[in-house]
Coordinates of C-alpha atoms in Angstrom, one line a residue:
X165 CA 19.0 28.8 9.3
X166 CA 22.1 29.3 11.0
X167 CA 24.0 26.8 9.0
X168 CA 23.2 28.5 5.4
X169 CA 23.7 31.9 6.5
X170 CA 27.4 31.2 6.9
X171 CA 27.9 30.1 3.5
X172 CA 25.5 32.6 2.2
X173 CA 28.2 35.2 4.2
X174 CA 30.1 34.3 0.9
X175 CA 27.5 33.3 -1.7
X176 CA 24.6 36.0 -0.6
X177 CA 22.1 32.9 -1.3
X178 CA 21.9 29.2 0.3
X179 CA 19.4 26.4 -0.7
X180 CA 19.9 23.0 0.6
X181 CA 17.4 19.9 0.8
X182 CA 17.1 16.9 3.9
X183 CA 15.8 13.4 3.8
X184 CA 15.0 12.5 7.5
X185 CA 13.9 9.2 8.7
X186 CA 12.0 9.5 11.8
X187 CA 12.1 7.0 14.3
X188 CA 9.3 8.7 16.5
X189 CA 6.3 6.3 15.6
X190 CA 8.7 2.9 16.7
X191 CA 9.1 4.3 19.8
X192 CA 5.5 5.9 21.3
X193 CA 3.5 3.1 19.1
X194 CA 0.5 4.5 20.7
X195 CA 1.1 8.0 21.0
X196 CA 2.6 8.4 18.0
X197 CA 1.1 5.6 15.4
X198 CA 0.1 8.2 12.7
X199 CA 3.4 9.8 13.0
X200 CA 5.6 10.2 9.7
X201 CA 8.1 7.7 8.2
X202 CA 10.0 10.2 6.5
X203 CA 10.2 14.4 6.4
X204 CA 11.7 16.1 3.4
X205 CA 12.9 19.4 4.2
X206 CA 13.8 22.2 1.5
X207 CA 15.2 25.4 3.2
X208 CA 16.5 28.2 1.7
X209 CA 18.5 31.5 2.8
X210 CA 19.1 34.7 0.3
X211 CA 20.4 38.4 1.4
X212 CA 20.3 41.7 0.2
X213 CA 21.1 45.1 0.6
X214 CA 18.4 45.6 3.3
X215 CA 18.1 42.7 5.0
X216 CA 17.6 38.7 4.1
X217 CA 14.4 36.3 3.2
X218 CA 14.7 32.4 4.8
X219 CA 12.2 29.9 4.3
X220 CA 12.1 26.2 4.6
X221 CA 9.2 23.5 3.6
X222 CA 8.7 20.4 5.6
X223 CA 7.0 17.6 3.4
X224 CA 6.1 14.7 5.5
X225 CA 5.8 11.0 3.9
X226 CA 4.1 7.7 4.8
X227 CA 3.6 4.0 3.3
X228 CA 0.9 5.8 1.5
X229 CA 2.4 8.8 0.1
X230 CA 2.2 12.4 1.1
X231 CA 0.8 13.1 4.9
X232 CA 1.3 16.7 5.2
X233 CA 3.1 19.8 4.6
X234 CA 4.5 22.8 6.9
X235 CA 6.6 26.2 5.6
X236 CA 7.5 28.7 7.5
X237 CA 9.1 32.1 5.4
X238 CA 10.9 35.5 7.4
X239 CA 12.0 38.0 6.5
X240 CA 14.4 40.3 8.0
X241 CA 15.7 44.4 8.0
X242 CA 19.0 44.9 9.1
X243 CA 18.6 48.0 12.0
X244 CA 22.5 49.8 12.1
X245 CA 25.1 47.9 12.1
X246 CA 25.1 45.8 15.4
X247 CA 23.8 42.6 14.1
X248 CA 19.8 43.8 14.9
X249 CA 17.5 43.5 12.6
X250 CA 13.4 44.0 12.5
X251 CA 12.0 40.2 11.9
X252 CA 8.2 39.8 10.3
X253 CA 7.4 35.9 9.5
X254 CA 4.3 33.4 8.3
X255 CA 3.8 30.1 9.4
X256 CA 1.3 27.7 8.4
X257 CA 0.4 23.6 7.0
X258 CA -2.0 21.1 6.5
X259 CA -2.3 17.3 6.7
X260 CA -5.1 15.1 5.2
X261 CA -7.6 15.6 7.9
X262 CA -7.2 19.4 8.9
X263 CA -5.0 22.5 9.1
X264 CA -2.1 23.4 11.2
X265 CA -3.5 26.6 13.2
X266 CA -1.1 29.3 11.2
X267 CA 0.2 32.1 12.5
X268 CA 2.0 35.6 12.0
X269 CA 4.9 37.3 13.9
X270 CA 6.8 40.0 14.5
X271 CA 9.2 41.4 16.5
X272 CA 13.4 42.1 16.8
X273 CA 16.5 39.9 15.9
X274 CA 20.0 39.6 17.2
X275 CA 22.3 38.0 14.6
X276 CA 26.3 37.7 14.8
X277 CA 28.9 35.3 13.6
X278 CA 32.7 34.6 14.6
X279 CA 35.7 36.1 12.1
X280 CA 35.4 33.2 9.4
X281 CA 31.6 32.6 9.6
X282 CA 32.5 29.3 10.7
X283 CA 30.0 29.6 13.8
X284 CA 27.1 32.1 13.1
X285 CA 23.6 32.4 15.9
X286 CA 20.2 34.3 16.1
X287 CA 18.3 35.3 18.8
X288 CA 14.6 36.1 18.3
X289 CA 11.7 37.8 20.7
X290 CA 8.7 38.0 18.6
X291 CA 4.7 38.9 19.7
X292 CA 2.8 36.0 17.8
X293 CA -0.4 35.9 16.7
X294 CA -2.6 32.9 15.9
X295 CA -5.3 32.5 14.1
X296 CA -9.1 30.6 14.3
X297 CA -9.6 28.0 11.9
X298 CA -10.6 24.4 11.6
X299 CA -9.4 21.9 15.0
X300 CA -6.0 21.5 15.5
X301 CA -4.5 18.7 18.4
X302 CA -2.0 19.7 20.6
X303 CA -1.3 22.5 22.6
X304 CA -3.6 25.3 20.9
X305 CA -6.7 27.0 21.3
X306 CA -8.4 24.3 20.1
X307 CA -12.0 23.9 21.5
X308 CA -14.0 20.1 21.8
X309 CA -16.7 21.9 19.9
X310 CA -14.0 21.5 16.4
X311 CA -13.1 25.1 16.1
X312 CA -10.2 26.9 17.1
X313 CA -10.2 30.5 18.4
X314 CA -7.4 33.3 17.3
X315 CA -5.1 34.3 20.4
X316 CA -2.2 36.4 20.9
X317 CA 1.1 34.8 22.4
X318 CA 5.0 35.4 22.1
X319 CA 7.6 33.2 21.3
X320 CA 11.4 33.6 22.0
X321 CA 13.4 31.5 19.4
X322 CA 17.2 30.4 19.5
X323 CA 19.3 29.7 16.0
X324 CA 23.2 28.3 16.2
X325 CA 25.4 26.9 13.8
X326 CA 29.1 25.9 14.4
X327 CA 31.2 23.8 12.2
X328 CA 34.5 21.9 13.4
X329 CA 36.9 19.5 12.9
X330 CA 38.7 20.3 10.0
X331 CA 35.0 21.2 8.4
X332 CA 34.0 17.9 8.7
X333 CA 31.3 18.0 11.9
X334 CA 28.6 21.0 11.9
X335 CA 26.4 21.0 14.8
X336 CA 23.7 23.5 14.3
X337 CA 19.5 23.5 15.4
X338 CA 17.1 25.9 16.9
X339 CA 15.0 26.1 19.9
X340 CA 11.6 27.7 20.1
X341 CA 9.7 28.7 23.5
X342 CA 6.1 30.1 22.8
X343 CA 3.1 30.2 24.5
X344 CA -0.4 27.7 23.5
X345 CA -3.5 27.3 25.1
X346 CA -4.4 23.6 26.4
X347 CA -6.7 21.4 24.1
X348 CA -8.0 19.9 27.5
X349 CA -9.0 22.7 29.4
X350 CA -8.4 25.9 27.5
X351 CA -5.3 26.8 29.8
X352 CA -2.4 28.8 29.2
X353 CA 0.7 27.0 28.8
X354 CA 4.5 27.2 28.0
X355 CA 5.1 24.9 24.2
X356 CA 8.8 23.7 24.4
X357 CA 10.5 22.5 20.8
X358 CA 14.6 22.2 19.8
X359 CA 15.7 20.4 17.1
X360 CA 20.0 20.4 16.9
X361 CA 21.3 18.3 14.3
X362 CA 24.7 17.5 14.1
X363 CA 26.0 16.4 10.4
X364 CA 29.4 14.9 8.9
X365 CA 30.1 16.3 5.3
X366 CA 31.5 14.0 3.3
X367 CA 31.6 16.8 1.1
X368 CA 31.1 20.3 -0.1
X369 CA 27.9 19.6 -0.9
X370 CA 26.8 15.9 0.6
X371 CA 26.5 15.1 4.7
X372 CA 25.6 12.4 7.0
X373 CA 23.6 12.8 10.0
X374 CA 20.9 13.3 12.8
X375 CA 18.3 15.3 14.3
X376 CA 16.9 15.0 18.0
X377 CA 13.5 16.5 18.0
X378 CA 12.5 17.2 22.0
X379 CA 9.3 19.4 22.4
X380 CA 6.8 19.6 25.4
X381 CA 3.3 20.5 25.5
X382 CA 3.8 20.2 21.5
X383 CA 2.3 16.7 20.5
X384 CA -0.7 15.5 21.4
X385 CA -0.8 11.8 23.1
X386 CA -3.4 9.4 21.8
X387 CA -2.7 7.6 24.8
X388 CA -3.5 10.0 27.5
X389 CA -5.9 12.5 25.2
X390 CA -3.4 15.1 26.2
X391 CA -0.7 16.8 25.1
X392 CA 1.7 17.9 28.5
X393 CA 4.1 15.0 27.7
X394 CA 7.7 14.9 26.8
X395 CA 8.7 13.5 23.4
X396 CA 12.3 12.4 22.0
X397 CA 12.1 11.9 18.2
X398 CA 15.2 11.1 16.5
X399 CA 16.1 10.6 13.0
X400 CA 18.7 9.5 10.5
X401 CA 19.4 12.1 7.4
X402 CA 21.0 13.2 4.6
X403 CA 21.7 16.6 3.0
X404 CA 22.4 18.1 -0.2
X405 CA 23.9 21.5 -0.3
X406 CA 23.6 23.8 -3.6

């Protein structure tokens, strides 16, 4: 998100699209057997006069086609002139065998940039709401009974950008904090997830790179039938910028 709104500072719209091979399933063969092979992410950025929409849609791949899907879509009003803004977003997906409990929030954003855009950030506190539908593993209100029950939570979320090196490194990622509700015992706990990336652009428009995915409390272990472990997925990618 970061990373687009800095050439949307000059543009007013960003699109680009990611091809990420994930590692995750060669290195927790248990835990992680159903994992993806491959996640093809399409993310997009456009401002206005009031404010800005960004989206992105995760497309996850296996050796037998299409696993699942996640999207997530904001969108933001600027408040004065301060870099706050008034942040209302959707996120929801699906795989083959259920639905991704979805969810709505709301809540206030700090944005800000340097001089030449060349580093940008967003800080989010947002009340989140979550609602019941079909059973959902990991760490959700998610009942042994198949159903999972609406609950309120919050979520703080983190957004940086900085490119370097003569424009040829960006280093950019988010980090989300939120509360879920065990699958094991119905208890509160605290769902940890980041995701920096750090690219080499070949070009204007091509890059090389990587993304670290490290979360807590956020996948759930076939081997234990838990889900308080911490995970390390990494990945090799490539982007295309619009």
């Amino acid at each position: 998100m970061a990373a687009i709104m800095a050439v949307a500072a000059l543009t007013s719209s960003a699109q680009n699209i990611q091809i990420h091979y994930d590692f995750g399933k060669h290195i927790y063969n248990t835990d992680e057997h159903n994992r993806q092979d491959v996640t093809i992410t399409y993310e997009g950025f456009k401002a206005d006069g009031t404010g800005s929409w960004y989206y992105f849609i995760d497309a996850d791949i296996n050796k037998n086609g299409l696993k699942g899907a996640y999207t997530e879509i904001s969108r933001e009003f600027n408040v004065g002139k301060k870099g706050f803004a008034a942040h209302m977003e959707f996120d929801a997906g699906l795989d083959k065998t259920s639905t991704f409990q979805s969810a709505a929030l709301v809540g206030a954003a700090w944005n800000g940039h340097n001089a030449d855009f060349s580093t940008t950030y967003s800080v989010q506190l947002m009340y989140k709401q979550f609602f019941g539908q079909k059973f959902d593993k990991g760490c959700q209100a998610a009942l042994f009974d198949g159903t999972v029950k609406p609950y309120s939570s919050f979520q703080l979320t983190g957004v940086w950008s900085t490119t370097f090196a003569n424009n040829k490194l960006t280093f950019s990622g988010f980090v989300d904090l939120w509360r879920g509700v065990r699958v094991e015992n119905g208890h509160g706990c605290l769902v940890f997830l980041t995701e920096p990336q750090l690219w080499y652009n070949v070009s204007k428009h091509c890059s090389l790179g990587t993304e670290f995915e490290l979360s807590n409390n956020f996948v759930y272990s076939y081997d234990t039938g838990k889900n308080n472990k911490f995970y390390f997925n990494p990945t090799l990618a490539f982007k295309y910028n619009f």
